[in-house]
Amino acid sequence: MEPATAKAKPQGRLLVSTQLDAKDELEERLERCVGVVQALTNGLSEREANDALTANVCKGQQQHEEVCLGLFMLVLIEPPQAQRCYRDLTLVNRDGMNGVLVKVNQLLMEKFLKLQDVPRTQLVWLVRELVKSSIMGADGVVMTLLKQVAGGDISTKNLWLAESVLDILLDQKEWVVKNGMLIAMSIYTFLRLIVDHGAPNLLTLRQKEVDYCISMLREKFMECLMVGRDLVRLLQNVARIPEMELLWRDLLHNPQVLSPQFTGVLQLLTARTSRKFLACRLTPDMETKLLFMTSRVRFGQQKRYQDWFQRQYLSTAESQSLRCDLIRYICGVVHPSNEVLSSDILPRWAIIGWLLTTCTSNVAASNAKLALFYDWLFFNPDKDSIMNIEPAILVMHHSMKPHPAITATLLDFMCRIIPHFFPPLESQVRQGVFNSLTFIMEKRVLAHLAPLFDNPKLDRELRSMLRERFPEFCSSPSPPSEAKMEEAVSLEMEHNLLDKEDGCDDSTDAAFSDDEEEVNTRGKKREFRFHPIREAVVEEPADITPWLDQLDDTMKEKVQQLQKTSDTEGQCEVMQDLVDLILEEDFDQEQMPSLASCLAELFKEHFRGDVLPDELSEESLEESVSKPVCLVFRNLVTMQEDNSGFSVLLDMLAEFYQKQPKIGYHLLYYLKASKAANGKMLLYESFAQATALGDLHTCLMMDMKACQEDDIRLLCYLTPSIYSQFPDETLRSGELLNMIVAVIDSTQLQELMCHVMMGNLVMFRKDSVLNILIQSLDWETFEQYSTWQLFLAHSIPLETIIPILQHLKYKEHPEALSCLLLQLRREKPSEEMVKMVLSRPCHPEDQFTTSVLRHWASKHDDTLGEHIKAQLIKNNNQPRKRQSLRSSSSKLAQLTLEQILEHLDNLRLSLSNTKNNFFTQTPILQALQHVQASCDEAHKMRFSDLFSLAEEFEDSQAKPPKSRRKAPASSPRSRKGPAPPTTATEEESNSSSPSEDEDSKPKAPKRKRKGSSAVGSDSD
């Protein structure tokens, strides 16, 4: 019945899903809300329905939310009713549509790619209506929708989305011009998309985009000015379009025409582009994958992730233009935390190097190099970040040995861009590049540049040009002393410590680590280099100067006070004051990244060492969650989710998470250990959705991985709560289980088993346990043994996982086989167990099947005999279907008659010197008779010893007492067909057991083939 149930699984109307996908929680909730609305309005007129809905929403917050979300869902899935439902929604909502806007944003950020065609179309229609109604917050929704328009993609759906959003902006221009950020974001988006829409069939769309951009740039140039220097880069790419060319000339030569406050292109070029604009050109899915690669993938293990990303987004000709967006995003937005920088996580320069090598167009390659060096051209150390220029120098440095051509082309580009970028500003560009190189050396990204600029692997002409352009950096200074190398360095550049030793190496060759590992003497240095520097960093006072200037005076004062306060209680008081400032209505959220950077720097000590107290008690646990950083958690716990401050604090934690990933598992610990957070563990889900990852499963796995690497005791402490609170994320795969068994010791394993047996922990579920155990076959030996011990601590029937036998090979999976062997020893054989045991291939060295069968033959001979008889007869009736069985998806895919006979022959040999009477049982001998009567001569010869047992049985039954003929066995047979010869009747009658059913089974195959089928059917 199960397959029929699976086929009958209803398909939701909102999201695309398969039979294997679990029902989406958001979709389920929206469908329940639709049911509430329909129950209230069925059979009523429009006026009565509106009155019923209004009366219901007045009852309370829950009813209000249910009605609003139900109407929202109906707008998405019922186009004919959309207008009426939207009208009702505007009439009955009491929160300014805030609840609906939250769900619209959630669908756009998390579910947009999964939306079915009708809901996707309706969602865009709803955004249009929200804009028409001038709903507060609609501008944020439009910007989120803009983010879903992918660059480098001219598929039908993407073009439709781009044109739909553009139509909204054109139709509602009066509303658009009131939103400065929306103007800037839309200009940044469509200037970028114009490049992709140059094909003849897309000229109409491109012209609409050009008209919109020209209109906004000429009418609202000061709003567009907030984009910063990347606005010039985008305009440069479209300057050949006639309308754009006129604007480009005004920008360069007549800036006052655009705005009286605009002084010239230099004003734009010296303004750093906000990360909001750089991030808006990556879809949420792209952004999540890139963030994962730069925060969780180890250097050397990135190839499969890069291959997937390339197949998904970079495989078409038009996707060449996307590489610029990716490089600008990596340089300007992805600024890893100190811990990530000093670890073996995939560095940014490696991803950029890969993107450069995948460029197949000269234009795309040139644009990609400009995107990489763009922040160099007008770099100001007082305003710009070292993190924006660091990737370019490291790509050149690390590519010198494996890919010298990449280094050469980048150095050549850096030299030639100075006079050619914009000749009137050549001196400013030269100064910007000079500032970049100087700052790189000051921050010790590289000890000095001579090994790079004057390297013999570069051709003579390039080296000559470098010496001419940058004579200050081409002379090799004396090697710095050891003491000098351990001087204070920028915390942002902590991961580049290996580069500092290059000043001590041969100045004629750039020495650096080649890919993921390097051996010999350099390998020894690699182990050494982290320790002294880390100590130096720990001893240094926190340097938060780069971010303080970006805070307002009140916030700045509090952060400085926090820096000066040393005692924990005083820090907690100041931290509470900071939280109160964040929760004020006039708090400028633009400060959030800078504030998060300051806090991450100030609290770095809190994230070092073990979190869990040595002795677990109520007092010690409460003390461990009384750190200043926990004040944010405490405030979050005490708030209601519909409180506006709740989302602000979540945004604060999300920014903090970007700078300090350990905050994730510290939040999990707080939610479990603190009395104030009792029962609030699900708050973590809200936190995960607020992060840049936006996905509970990904965020949870990343945080548990970080916890595993830092504190194994804490990992074990959190495990019961994580499994119980997030079963859908933990029980579907073995990802978390593998993290746990990879690091625990035998004591911790025993503690987890006790939790399981006491009912505090469930690590396996019937529907997924088989899949997880199959995954574990590739794990280390102790990890596998631990997994099986934890499985056996659960009360899951062995039959649930017995199909794993088909995946086990005796030489490759001894751990699983030995655990199964001991467990099968305790079980009474069932039909399924016998099938699976017999389905194992025969091999002289593989004793698994023989040992299990021998044990069962001594303890449960009757049961085993009946099951083997059933398998023999069933497989004998279908000898020609072996190939089709193998190709099927059934659990018996590997079971054949020949296998069964081989295993029985091995069992016979194993029992030959014992007093075991298994092969004297009537069911086994009858089944062997049945098989012998129909098998070919080759099998009769091969298993002659086995079949001889059946012949002996037949001979021994040839002269029985005839008094047993009065048994009524012949009666049912006489009704089935013509009577067989008397001798055959007597022989079958005499060999029958007292059971009439047993008497009929051996009879049929000797009479005719049709009878054989009947027996097989009865056996099943």
mmCIF file of N, CA, C and O in Angstrom, residues 967-1001:
data_model
loop_
_atom_site.group_PDB
_atom_site.id
_atom_site.type_symbol
_atom_site.label_atom_id
_atom_site.label_comp_id
_atom_site.label_asym_id
_atom_site.label_seq_id
_atom_site.Cartn_x
_atom_site.Cartn_y
_atom_site.Cartn_z
ATOM 1 N N ALA A 967 -5.265 -40.954 4.293
ATOM 2 C CA ALA A 967 -5.241 -39.502 4.533
ATOM 3 C C ALA A 967 -5.973 -38.776 3.405
ATOM 4 O O ALA A 967 -5.860 -39.176 2.263
ATOM 5 N N PRO A 968 -6.713 -37.744 3.714
ATOM 6 C CA PRO A 968 -7.556 -37.086 2.692
ATOM 7 C C PRO A 968 -6.785 -36.157 1.783
ATOM 8 O O PRO A 968 -7.346 -35.201 1.289
ATOM 9 N N ALA A 969 -5.477 -36.439 1.575
ATOM 10 C CA ALA A 969 -4.672 -35.519 0.762
ATOM 11 C C ALA A 969 -5.076 -35.535 -0.699
ATOM 12 O O ALA A 969 -4.873 -34.574 -1.404
ATOM 13 N N SER A 970 -5.600 -36.654 -1.184
ATOM 14 C CA SER A 970 -5.890 -36.739 -2.611
ATOM 15 C C SER A 970 -7.154 -35.970 -2.982
ATOM 16 O O SER A 970 -7.370 -35.669 -4.127
ATOM 17 N N SER A 971 -7.938 -35.707 -2.017
ATOM 18 C CA SER A 971 -9.220 -35.086 -2.330
ATOM 19 C C SER A 971 -9.091 -33.731 -3.021
ATOM 20 O O SER A 971 -9.671 -33.541 -4.069
ATOM 21 N N PRO A 972 -8.313 -32.796 -2.445
ATOM 22 C CA PRO A 972 -8.226 -31.513 -3.171
ATOM 23 C C PRO A 972 -7.510 -31.631 -4.494
ATOM 24 O O PRO A 972 -7.822 -30.901 -5.425
ATOM 25 N N ARG A 973 -6.547 -32.561 -4.612
ATOM 26 C CA ARG A 973 -5.823 -32.677 -5.876
ATOM 27 C C ARG A 973 -6.735 -33.209 -6.964
ATOM 28 O O ARG A 973 -6.635 -32.828 -8.121
ATOM 29 N N SER A 974 -7.646 -34.135 -6.630
ATOM 30 C CA SER A 974 -8.494 -34.754 -7.650
ATOM 31 C C SER A 974 -9.422 -33.727 -8.279
ATOM 32 O O SER A 974 -9.883 -33.909 -9.378
ATOM 33 N N ARG A 975 -9.662 -32.621 -7.535
ATOM 34 C CA ARG A 975 -10.555 -31.610 -8.086
ATOM 35 C C ARG A 975 -9.832 -30.656 -9.014
ATOM 36 O O ARG A 975 -10.437 -29.868 -9.693
ATOM 37 N N LYS A 976 -8.482 -30.665 -9.033
ATOM 38 C CA LYS A 976 -7.739 -29.694 -9.825
ATOM 39 C C LYS A 976 -7.460 -30.150 -11.242
ATOM 40 O O LYS A 976 -7.120 -29.362 -12.087
ATOM 41 N N GLY A 977 -7.502 -31.439 -11.524
ATOM 42 C CA GLY A 977 -7.172 -31.860 -12.870
ATOM 43 C C GLY A 977 -7.156 -33.360 -12.955
ATOM 44 O O GLY A 977 -7.547 -34.069 -12.040
ATOM 45 N N PRO A 978 -6.699 -33.924 -14.090
ATOM 46 C CA PRO A 978 -6.679 -35.378 -14.262
ATOM 47 C C PRO A 978 -5.816 -36.038 -13.214
ATOM 48 O O PRO A 978 -4.796 -35.492 -12.798
ATOM 49 N N ALA A 979 -6.191 -37.249 -12.814
ATOM 50 C CA ALA A 979 -5.426 -37.978 -11.798
ATOM 51 C C ALA A 979 -4.109 -38.440 -12.372
ATOM 52 O O ALA A 979 -4.053 -38.932 -13.491
ATOM 53 N N PRO A 980 -3.014 -38.283 -11.619
ATOM 54 C CA PRO A 980 -1.701 -38.757 -12.069
ATOM 55 C C PRO A 980 -1.587 -40.249 -11.924
ATOM 56 O O PRO A 980 -2.477 -40.890 -11.352
ATOM 57 N N PRO A 981 -0.498 -40.853 -12.413
ATOM 58 C CA PRO A 981 -0.320 -42.307 -12.253
ATOM 59 C C PRO A 981 -0.338 -42.689 -10.790
ATOM 60 O O PRO A 981 0.071 -41.940 -9.923
ATOM 61 N N THR A 982 -0.776 -43.956 -10.561
ATOM 62 C CA THR A 982 -0.949 -44.435 -9.192
ATOM 63 C C THR A 982 0.346 -44.387 -8.419
ATOM 64 O O THR A 982 0.386 -43.997 -7.257
ATOM 65 N N THR A 983 1.454 -44.792 -9.029
ATOM 66 C CA THR A 983 2.730 -44.833 -8.299
ATOM 67 C C THR A 983 3.120 -43.449 -7.828
ATOM 68 O O THR A 983 3.592 -43.278 -6.718
ATOM 69 N N ALA A 984 2.888 -42.470 -8.704
ATOM 70 C CA ALA A 984 3.236 -41.107 -8.308
ATOM 71 C C ALA A 984 2.357 -40.647 -7.159
ATOM 72 O O ALA A 984 2.811 -40.015 -6.222
ATOM 73 N N THR A 985 1.100 -41.032 -7.209
ATOM 74 C CA THR A 985 0.174 -40.628 -6.151
ATOM 75 C C THR A 985 0.581 -41.241 -4.830
ATOM 76 O O THR A 985 0.597 -40.601 -3.794
ATOM 77 N N GLU A 986 0.929 -42.516 -4.891
ATOM 78 C CA GLU A 986 1.331 -43.181 -3.666
ATOM 79 C C GLU A 986 2.594 -42.554 -3.099
ATOM 80 O O GLU A 986 2.716 -42.329 -1.898
ATOM 81 N N GLU A 987 3.557 -42.274 -3.994
ATOM 82 C CA GLU A 987 4.839 -41.732 -3.538
ATOM 83 C C GLU A 987 4.648 -40.386 -2.856
ATOM 84 O O GLU A 987 5.171 -40.134 -1.784
ATOM 85 N N GLU A 988 3.814 -39.531 -3.492
ATOM 86 C CA GLU A 988 3.596 -38.207 -2.926
ATOM 87 C C GLU A 988 2.796 -38.300 -1.638
ATOM 88 O O GLU A 988 3.076 -37.599 -0.691
ATOM 89 N N SER A 989 1.807 -39.201 -1.652
ATOM 90 C CA SER A 989 0.972 -39.354 -0.466
ATOM 91 C C SER A 989 1.792 -39.853 0.705
ATOM 92 O O SER A 989 1.655 -39.394 1.828
ATOM 93 N N ASN A 990 2.686 -40.839 0.424
ATOM 94 C CA ASN A 990 3.478 -41.419 1.505
ATOM 95 C C ASN A 990 4.520 -40.451 2.042
ATOM 96 O O ASN A 990 4.917 -40.544 3.186
ATOM 97 N N SER A 991 5.033 -39.533 1.174
ATOM 98 C CA SER A 991 6.076 -38.617 1.638
ATOM 99 C C SER A 991 5.488 -37.385 2.304
ATOM 100 O O SER A 991 6.189 -36.527 2.766
ATOM 101 N N SER A 992 4.176 -37.292 2.346
ATOM 102 C CA SER A 992 3.550 -36.093 2.898
ATOM 103 C C SER A 992 3.626 -36.095 4.410
ATOM 104 O O SER A 992 3.700 -37.129 5.045
ATOM 105 N N SER A 993 3.595 -34.896 4.953
ATOM 106 C CA SER A 993 3.545 -34.738 6.402
ATOM 107 C C SER A 993 2.100 -34.809 6.837
ATOM 108 O O SER A 993 1.199 -34.821 6.008
ATOM 109 N N PRO A 994 1.820 -34.814 8.127
ATOM 110 C CA PRO A 994 0.423 -34.844 8.570
ATOM 111 C C PRO A 994 -0.366 -33.650 8.079
ATOM 112 O O PRO A 994 -1.571 -33.676 8.017
ATOM 113 N N SER A 995 0.327 -32.544 7.727
ATOM 114 C CA SER A 995 -0.409 -31.364 7.234
ATOM 115 C C SER A 995 -0.830 -31.569 5.791
ATOM 116 O O SER A 995 -0.043 -31.905 4.946
ATOM 117 N N GLU A 996 -2.112 -31.312 5.534
ATOM 118 C CA GLU A 996 -2.602 -31.445 4.172
ATOM 119 C C GLU A 996 -1.966 -30.409 3.251
ATOM 120 O O GLU A 996 -1.676 -30.688 2.099
ATOM 121 N N ASP A 997 -1.684 -29.187 3.779
ATOM 122 C CA ASP A 997 -1.072 -28.135 2.951
ATOM 123 C C ASP A 997 0.328 -28.537 2.528
ATOM 124 O O ASP A 997 0.731 -28.333 1.397
ATOM 125 N N GLU A 998 1.114 -29.087 3.452
ATOM 126 C CA GLU A 998 2.460 -29.536 3.098
ATOM 127 C C GLU A 998 2.412 -30.649 2.063
ATOM 128 O O GLU A 998 3.268 -30.760 1.201
ATOM 129 N N ASP A 999 1.377 -31.512 2.159
ATOM 130 C CA ASP A 999 1.275 -32.625 1.239
ATOM 131 C C ASP A 999 1.098 -32.145 -0.200
ATOM 132 O O ASP A 999 1.633 -32.731 -1.130
ATOM 133 N N SER A 1000 0.383 -31.032 -0.378
ATOM 134 C CA SER A 1000 0.118 -30.575 -1.743
ATOM 135 C C SER A 1000 1.305 -29.901 -2.384
ATOM 136 O O SER A 1000 1.402 -29.823 -3.585
ATOM 137 N N LYS A 1001 2.271 -29.363 -1.609
ATOM 138 C CA LYS A 1001 3.353 -28.563 -2.182
ATOM 139 C C LYS A 1001 4.338 -29.347 -3.028
ATOM 140 O O LYS A 1001 4.669 -28.940 -4.120
#
